[in-house]
Structure formats: structure tokens, C-alpha cells
Amino acid sequence: MSGFSPAWLTLREPADRAARNRDVMARCALTFAARARLKVCDLGAGTGASLRAFADLLPGEQEWTLIDHDPENLAAALTALEAWADEASRHDAGLTLQHGLRRIEVRTEVRDLAKTPACWPADTDLVTASALFDLTSAAWIKRLVASLAAGRLPLLATLTADEKLSATPPHPLDKKVAAAFRQHQSRDKGFGPSAGADAGRFLEQTLEGAGYVLTAGESPWVLEPSELLRATVEGIAAAAAETGLESDALAEWLEHRRHATERLTVGHRDVFARIL
Ligand SMILES: C[S@@+](CC[C@H](N)C(=O)[O-])C[C@H]1O[C@@H](n2cnc3c(N)ncnc32)[C@H](O)[C@@H]1O
């Protein structure tokens, strides 16, 4: 399981749902509570997890544009959304869904966000993104925020990894592996030198500098022994190996983390930002 495959995104979705910061989500819901309709654009939409996570917080009539550069993820999004909805019908433009009291129009768009951060439809009311900003660069974040601010558009950005890792019971190599993982996460992920562990804080500072009022907080995964925990430590070890960490020691760390970890915490930050 690797990269941003539909299998990985499906595996992480329940942990993401449990982790999102309640205050941030509540502030977003309150902001749009008086609206009957909302147009949302989700950046780096993957298999549509943001829509499934946010739909119940938002008004009864919703139009979503899901943007991703990976057509396989967007095809998987439509299939997953059909399965999630109470009723679904496909048409040339995408999908119409009924989910509880929500009626939701969904369209997808294959696009490279690195080239064009501001790619939302003209009358968008809310831009969302989950698990995207830590892939991007400081320069890209500045461009995105400038475009959002020009349209006074609110942003809900969740699960920006801050690379805070802690695990019990401890292992002597934990600090070295965590440092190697952070180093790997700061490599270019297609958006220029990655903001990595600093992305969440940098996004928040940039939004504040552009006049946004923020509700922000932590949204860590707290994982007990599970397939997700094992896949996560395997991903951390693979990233650490690419930085040149000694392979026998790393293999011993991975063995310990796979079989003896009782709890793994992986840090993220969430923010809802709006201009009053
Ligand atoms: C960690 S996944 C998160 C997916 C989804 N938001 C979620 O929470 O499950 C990051 C997503 O960003 C997409 N992505 C990465 N680089 C991109 C780019 N340059 N343009 C558009 N999408 C990109 C990936 O294809 C992937 O679907």
C-alpha cells in the first residue's frame, strides 16, 4: 500500500474522521448554519473522504467539485460516494446523491494543483482540503492564500501532518527515526520544497496575515494495534530508509513497532479560516 492509493485512503478514513478537531468543525458548521445551499471545492480530494466527513455539517443543498491530479482516485471517489449515499444517480456531469436530508451534486476535475492553486469554480462558497497542505510548499501556500483572500473565501483545511510522532512502549531508535521521517517529509512532493512539518503553522500564519480569523487546533491520530498502525510504521520506516538510516537498526525498530506498539500518536492540525 503506497502513496495516495485508494486502498491507503480507504484505510485511513476512519482514523481521519475520529481525529478531526471538534471545535474547528463546529465553527465551520455554525458559519454556514443559516444557508440553504453551499458550493464547496475540495482540493486534493482523493477518494472523496472530505465530502463524506463534512456533508452532515453543511446546508441541505450542496454542490461539490472534487479536484485531484489522479484520475484513479477520482474514479474511486465516485464509486465510494455512491456506496455511502442513500440514493445515487450518475450522469454526464458527475453524480447526484441523497444522503439523509442532504441533496448533493458532485463533479470531479482532474487537475494539477501545483500549477494552479486557485482552480475552484467562480461562485464557490467554501474551499476544503484534507491531508494536503503538508505536501505543499511555503510559496504555494502563499499563492493559494492570496487567491482565497482576494475572493474573501473561507477555508477548511484538516489533517495537515505536523510530524509529531510518539509511541509506547518507547524504542531507543524512536528519535532518530522521527528525525529521518521529518527530513523525508520536507522533500519536494511536486509543489516545490515541501513545508512538511511546518505546513500547518505556516498556513495559519499566512491566513492571519491576509486578514483571516481562525479556529485552529490539533487533530492527532491515536492508533491502537491495527492494520493502519502497521501500515503507518511501515511507511515511516520506508521514508526513513530513503534518508540513509542504517538498515539493520531500522529493520529492528520496524519489527518492534509492528508487533509491540501499544499506542501510536501521529500529529496533525486543522483550521477553519474566514474573513469577517
Ligand atoms: C494524502 S491524500 C488526501 C486525500 C483526501 N483529501 C483524503 O483526505 O483522504 C493527498 C491527495 O492529494 C492529491 N495530490 C497530490 N499532489 C497533487 C497535485 N499536484 N495536484 C492535485 N492533487 C494532488 C493526491 O492524488 C491525493 O489524492
Coordinates of C-alpha atoms and ligand atoms in Angstrom, one line a residue:
M1 CA 0.0 0.0 0.0
S2 CA 1.7 3.2 -1.0
G3 CA 1.5 6.9 -1.9
F4 CA -2.1 8.0 -2.1
S5 CA -3.6 4.8 -3.5
P6 CA -7.4 4.3 -2.9
A7 CA -6.5 1.4 -0.6
W8 CA -4.4 3.6 1.6
L9 CA -7.0 6.4 1.6
T10 CA -9.8 4.0 2.5
L11 CA -7.7 2.5 5.3
R12 CA -7.0 5.9 6.9
E13 CA -10.6 7.4 6.5
P14 CA -12.0 6.1 9.9
A15 CA -8.9 7.4 11.8
D16 CA -9.2 10.8 10.0
R17 CA -12.9 11.0 10.9
A18 CA -12.1 10.3 14.6
A19 CA -9.2 12.8 14.6
R20 CA -10.7 15.9 13.1
N21 CA -10.8 18.7 15.7
R22 CA -14.3 19.2 17.1
D23 CA -14.0 23.0 17.7
V24 CA -12.8 23.6 14.1
M25 CA -15.6 21.5 12.6
A26 CA -18.3 23.2 14.9
R27 CA -17.1 26.7 13.9
C28 CA -17.4 25.8 10.2
A29 CA -20.9 24.3 10.7
L30 CA -22.0 27.4 12.6
T31 CA -20.7 29.8 9.9
F32 CA -23.0 28.2 7.3
A33 CA -25.9 27.2 9.5
A34 CA -28.3 29.9 8.1
R35 CA -27.6 28.9 4.5
A36 CA -29.8 26.7 2.4
R37 CA -27.2 25.9 -0.3
L38 CA -23.4 25.8 -0.4
K39 CA -20.9 25.3 -3.2
V40 CA -17.8 23.6 -2.0
C41 CA -14.5 22.9 -3.8
D42 CA -12.2 20.2 -2.3
L43 CA -8.5 20.3 -3.2
G44 CA -6.6 17.0 -3.4
A45 CA -9.9 15.2 -2.9
G46 CA -8.6 11.7 -3.2
T47 CA -11.5 9.3 -2.8
G48 CA -13.9 11.9 -1.5
A49 CA -13.4 11.5 2.2
S50 CA -13.8 15.2 2.9
L51 CA -17.2 15.2 1.3
R52 CA -18.2 12.3 3.5
A53 CA -16.8 13.9 6.6
F54 CA -18.2 17.4 6.1
A55 CA -21.6 16.9 4.3
D56 CA -23.6 16.5 7.5
L57 CA -22.2 19.8 8.9
L58 CA -23.2 21.8 5.9
P59 CA -26.6 23.0 4.4
G60 CA -29.2 20.7 2.9
E61 CA -28.3 21.5 -0.7
Q62 CA -24.6 21.1 -1.6
E63 CA -22.6 21.2 -4.8
W64 CA -19.1 19.8 -4.6
T65 CA -16.3 20.0 -7.0
L66 CA -13.6 17.4 -6.2
I67 CA -10.2 18.2 -7.7
D68 CA -7.2 15.8 -7.8
H69 CA -4.5 15.1 -10.3
D70 CA -5.0 11.4 -10.0
P71 CA -8.0 10.1 -12.2
E72 CA -7.9 6.7 -10.4
N73 CA -8.6 8.4 -7.1
L74 CA -11.4 10.5 -8.5
A75 CA -13.0 7.4 -10.1
A76 CA -12.8 5.6 -6.7
A77 CA -14.3 8.7 -5.1
L78 CA -17.5 8.4 -7.3
T79 CA -17.8 4.7 -6.5
A80 CA -17.2 5.3 -2.8
L81 CA -19.8 8.2 -2.7
E82 CA -22.4 6.0 -4.5
A83 CA -21.9 3.4 -1.8
W84 CA -22.1 6.0 1.0
A85 CA -25.2 7.7 -0.2
D86 CA -28.8 6.6 0.5
E87 CA -29.6 7.2 -3.2
A88 CA -27.2 8.0 -6.1
S89 CA -27.6 8.6 -9.8
R90 CA -24.7 9.1 -12.3
H91 CA -25.0 11.5 -15.2
D92 CA -22.6 13.1 -17.6
A93 CA -21.6 15.9 -15.2
G94 CA -21.0 13.5 -12.2
L95 CA -23.3 12.3 -9.5
T96 CA -26.5 13.4 -7.7
L97 CA -26.6 12.0 -4.2
Q98 CA -29.2 11.9 -1.4
H99 CA -27.6 11.4 2.0
G100 CA -30.1 11.7 4.9
L101 CA -31.6 15.1 4.4
R102 CA -28.7 16.3 2.2
R103 CA -29.0 16.5 -1.6
I104 CA -25.5 16.7 -3.1
E105 CA -24.3 17.3 -6.6
V106 CA -20.8 16.1 -7.2
R107 CA -18.5 16.7 -10.1
T108 CA -14.8 15.8 -10.4
E109 CA -12.0 17.5 -12.2
V110 CA -8.5 16.1 -12.9
R111 CA -6.1 19.0 -12.4
D112 CA -2.5 19.6 -11.2
L113 CA -2.9 21.9 -8.2
A114 CA 0.8 22.6 -8.2
K115 CA 0.4 24.7 -11.4
T116 CA -2.9 26.3 -10.5
P117 CA -3.7 26.6 -6.8
A118 CA -6.8 28.7 -7.4
C119 CA -8.9 26.4 -9.5
W120 CA -12.2 26.5 -7.8
P121 CA -15.4 27.4 -9.7
A122 CA -16.2 31.1 -9.7
D123 CA -19.1 31.0 -7.3
T124 CA -17.6 28.7 -4.7
D125 CA -18.6 29.4 -1.1
L126 CA -16.0 27.2 0.8
V127 CA -12.7 25.7 -0.1
T128 CA -11.7 22.5 1.7
A129 CA -8.7 20.2 1.8
S130 CA -7.7 17.3 3.9
A131 CA -4.2 15.8 4.3
L132 CA -2.9 18.1 1.5
F133 CA -1.0 21.1 2.9
D134 CA 2.0 19.1 4.3
L135 CA 2.7 18.1 0.7
T136 CA 2.8 21.7 -0.5
S137 CA 5.5 24.4 -0.2
A138 CA 5.5 27.8 1.5
A139 CA 5.5 29.6 -1.8
W140 CA 2.4 27.6 -2.9
I141 CA 0.6 28.2 0.4
K142 CA 1.2 32.0 -0.1
R143 CA -0.2 31.9 -3.6
L144 CA -3.2 29.9 -2.5
V145 CA -4.0 32.2 0.4
A146 CA -3.6 35.3 -1.7
S147 CA -6.2 33.9 -4.1
L148 CA -8.6 32.9 -1.3
A149 CA -8.3 36.3 0.3
A150 CA -8.9 38.1 -3.0
G151 CA -12.3 36.4 -3.0
R152 CA -12.8 36.5 0.8
L153 CA -13.3 32.7 0.6
P154 CA -13.4 30.6 3.8
L155 CA -11.0 27.6 4.0
L156 CA -11.4 24.4 6.0
A157 CA -8.1 22.6 6.0
T158 CA -7.9 19.4 8.1
L159 CA -5.3 16.8 8.9
T160 CA -2.2 18.8 8.0
A161 CA 0.5 16.5 9.3
D162 CA 2.9 18.1 11.8
E163 CA 5.1 15.0 12.1
K164 CA 4.8 14.8 15.9
L165 CA 5.2 11.1 16.5
S166 CA 5.0 9.3 19.8
A167 CA 4.7 5.7 20.6
T168 CA 4.5 3.4 23.6
P169 CA 6.4 1.4 24.7
P170 CA 9.4 3.5 23.6
H171 CA 12.3 2.2 21.5
P172 CA 15.9 3.5 21.5
L173 CA 15.7 4.5 17.8
D174 CA 12.4 6.4 18.0
K175 CA 14.0 9.9 18.0
K176 CA 16.4 9.1 15.1
V177 CA 13.5 7.5 13.0
A178 CA 11.3 10.5 13.7
A179 CA 14.0 13.0 12.7
A180 CA 14.7 11.0 9.5
F181 CA 10.9 10.9 8.7
R182 CA 10.7 14.7 9.2
Q183 CA 13.6 15.1 6.9
H184 CA 12.0 12.9 4.2
Q185 CA 8.7 14.8 4.5
S186 CA 10.4 18.1 3.7
R187 CA 11.4 16.8 0.2
D188 CA 9.6 18.2 -2.8
K189 CA 6.3 16.5 -3.3
G190 CA 5.6 18.3 -6.6
F191 CA 4.8 21.7 -5.1
G192 CA 8.4 22.9 -4.6
P193 CA 10.4 22.3 -1.3
S194 CA 7.8 20.9 1.0
A195 CA 6.6 22.9 4.0
G196 CA 6.4 19.4 5.7
A197 CA 6.0 19.6 9.5
D198 CA 5.7 23.4 9.5
A199 CA 2.9 23.5 6.9
G200 CA 0.0 23.7 9.3
R201 CA 1.5 26.6 11.4
F202 CA 2.7 28.4 8.2
L203 CA -0.7 28.1 6.7
E204 CA -2.3 29.6 9.8
Q205 CA 0.2 32.5 10.0
T206 CA -0.3 33.2 6.3
L207 CA -4.1 33.2 6.7
E208 CA -3.8 35.6 9.7
G209 CA -1.5 37.9 7.7
A210 CA -4.2 38.0 5.0
G211 CA -6.9 39.1 7.4
Y212 CA -8.5 35.8 8.2
V213 CA -10.0 34.9 11.6
L214 CA -9.0 31.4 12.6
T215 CA -10.3 28.5 14.6
A216 CA -7.4 26.0 14.8
G217 CA -6.3 23.1 16.8
E218 CA -4.7 19.7 16.9
S219 CA -6.2 16.6 15.3
P220 CA -3.9 13.7 16.1
W221 CA -4.4 10.1 15.1
V222 CA -4.3 8.0 18.3
L223 CA -3.8 4.4 17.0
E224 CA -4.1 1.2 18.8
P225 CA -2.7 -2.1 17.2
S226 CA -4.4 -2.3 13.8
E227 CA -3.7 -2.6 10.1
L228 CA -3.5 1.2 9.9
L229 CA -0.9 1.3 12.7
R230 CA 1.2 -1.3 10.9
A231 CA 0.9 0.4 7.5
T232 CA 1.8 3.7 9.2
V233 CA 5.0 2.4 10.8
E234 CA 5.9 0.6 7.6
G235 CA 5.5 4.0 5.7
I236 CA 7.6 5.8 8.3
A237 CA 10.4 3.1 8.1
A238 CA 10.4 3.2 4.3
A239 CA 10.7 7.0 4.3
A240 CA 13.5 6.9 7.0
A241 CA 15.3 4.2 4.9
E242 CA 15.4 6.6 1.9
T243 CA 17.3 9.2 4.1
G244 CA 20.1 6.6 4.7
L245 CA 19.3 5.5 8.2
E246 CA 21.2 2.3 9.0
S247 CA 19.2 -0.6 7.6
D248 CA 19.7 -3.3 10.3
A249 CA 18.8 -1.0 13.1
L250 CA 15.8 0.3 11.2
A251 CA 14.6 -3.3 10.5
E252 CA 14.8 -4.0 14.2
W253 CA 12.9 -0.8 15.0
L254 CA 10.2 -1.7 12.5
E255 CA 9.9 -5.2 13.9
H256 CA 9.3 -3.7 17.4
R257 CA 6.9 -1.1 16.2
R258 CA 4.9 -3.6 14.1
H259 CA 4.4 -6.1 16.9
A260 CA 4.9 -4.4 20.2
T261 CA 3.4 -0.9 19.8
E262 CA 0.5 -0.4 22.1
R263 CA -0.3 3.1 21.0
L264 CA 1.0 5.4 18.2
T265 CA 0.1 9.1 18.1
V266 CA 0.6 10.9 14.8
G267 CA 0.2 14.7 14.9
H268 CA -2.0 16.8 12.6
R269 CA -3.5 20.3 12.7
D270 CA -6.9 21.5 11.5
V271 CA -8.0 25.1 10.7
F272 CA -11.2 26.9 9.7
A273 CA -10.5 30.4 8.4
R274 CA -12.9 33.1 7.4
I275 CA -12.8 36.9 6.8
L276 CA -15.4 38.7 8.9
Ligands
LIG1 C1 -3.0 12.4 1.4 S1 -4.1 12.3 0.1 C2 -5.5 13.0 0.8 C3 -6.8 12.7 0.0 C4 -8.1 13.1 0.6 N1 -8.1 14.6 0.8 C5 -8.3 12.5 2.0 O1 -8.3 13.2 3.0 O2 -8.5 11.2 2.0 C6 -3.5 13.7 -0.9 C7 -4.2 13.8 -2.2 O3 -3.7 14.9 -3.0 C8 -3.5 14.5 -4.3 N2 -2.5 15.4 -4.9 C9 -1.1 15.3 -4.6 N3 -0.5 16.2 -5.4 C10 -1.4 16.8 -6.2 C11 -1.3 17.8 -7.2 N4 -0.1 18.3 -7.6 N5 -2.5 18.2 -7.8 C12 -3.7 17.6 -7.4 N6 -3.8 16.7 -6.5 C13 -2.7 16.3 -5.9 C14 -3.2 13.1 -4.3 O4 -3.5 12.4 -5.6 C15 -4.1 12.6 -3.2 O5 -5.4 12.2 -3.6

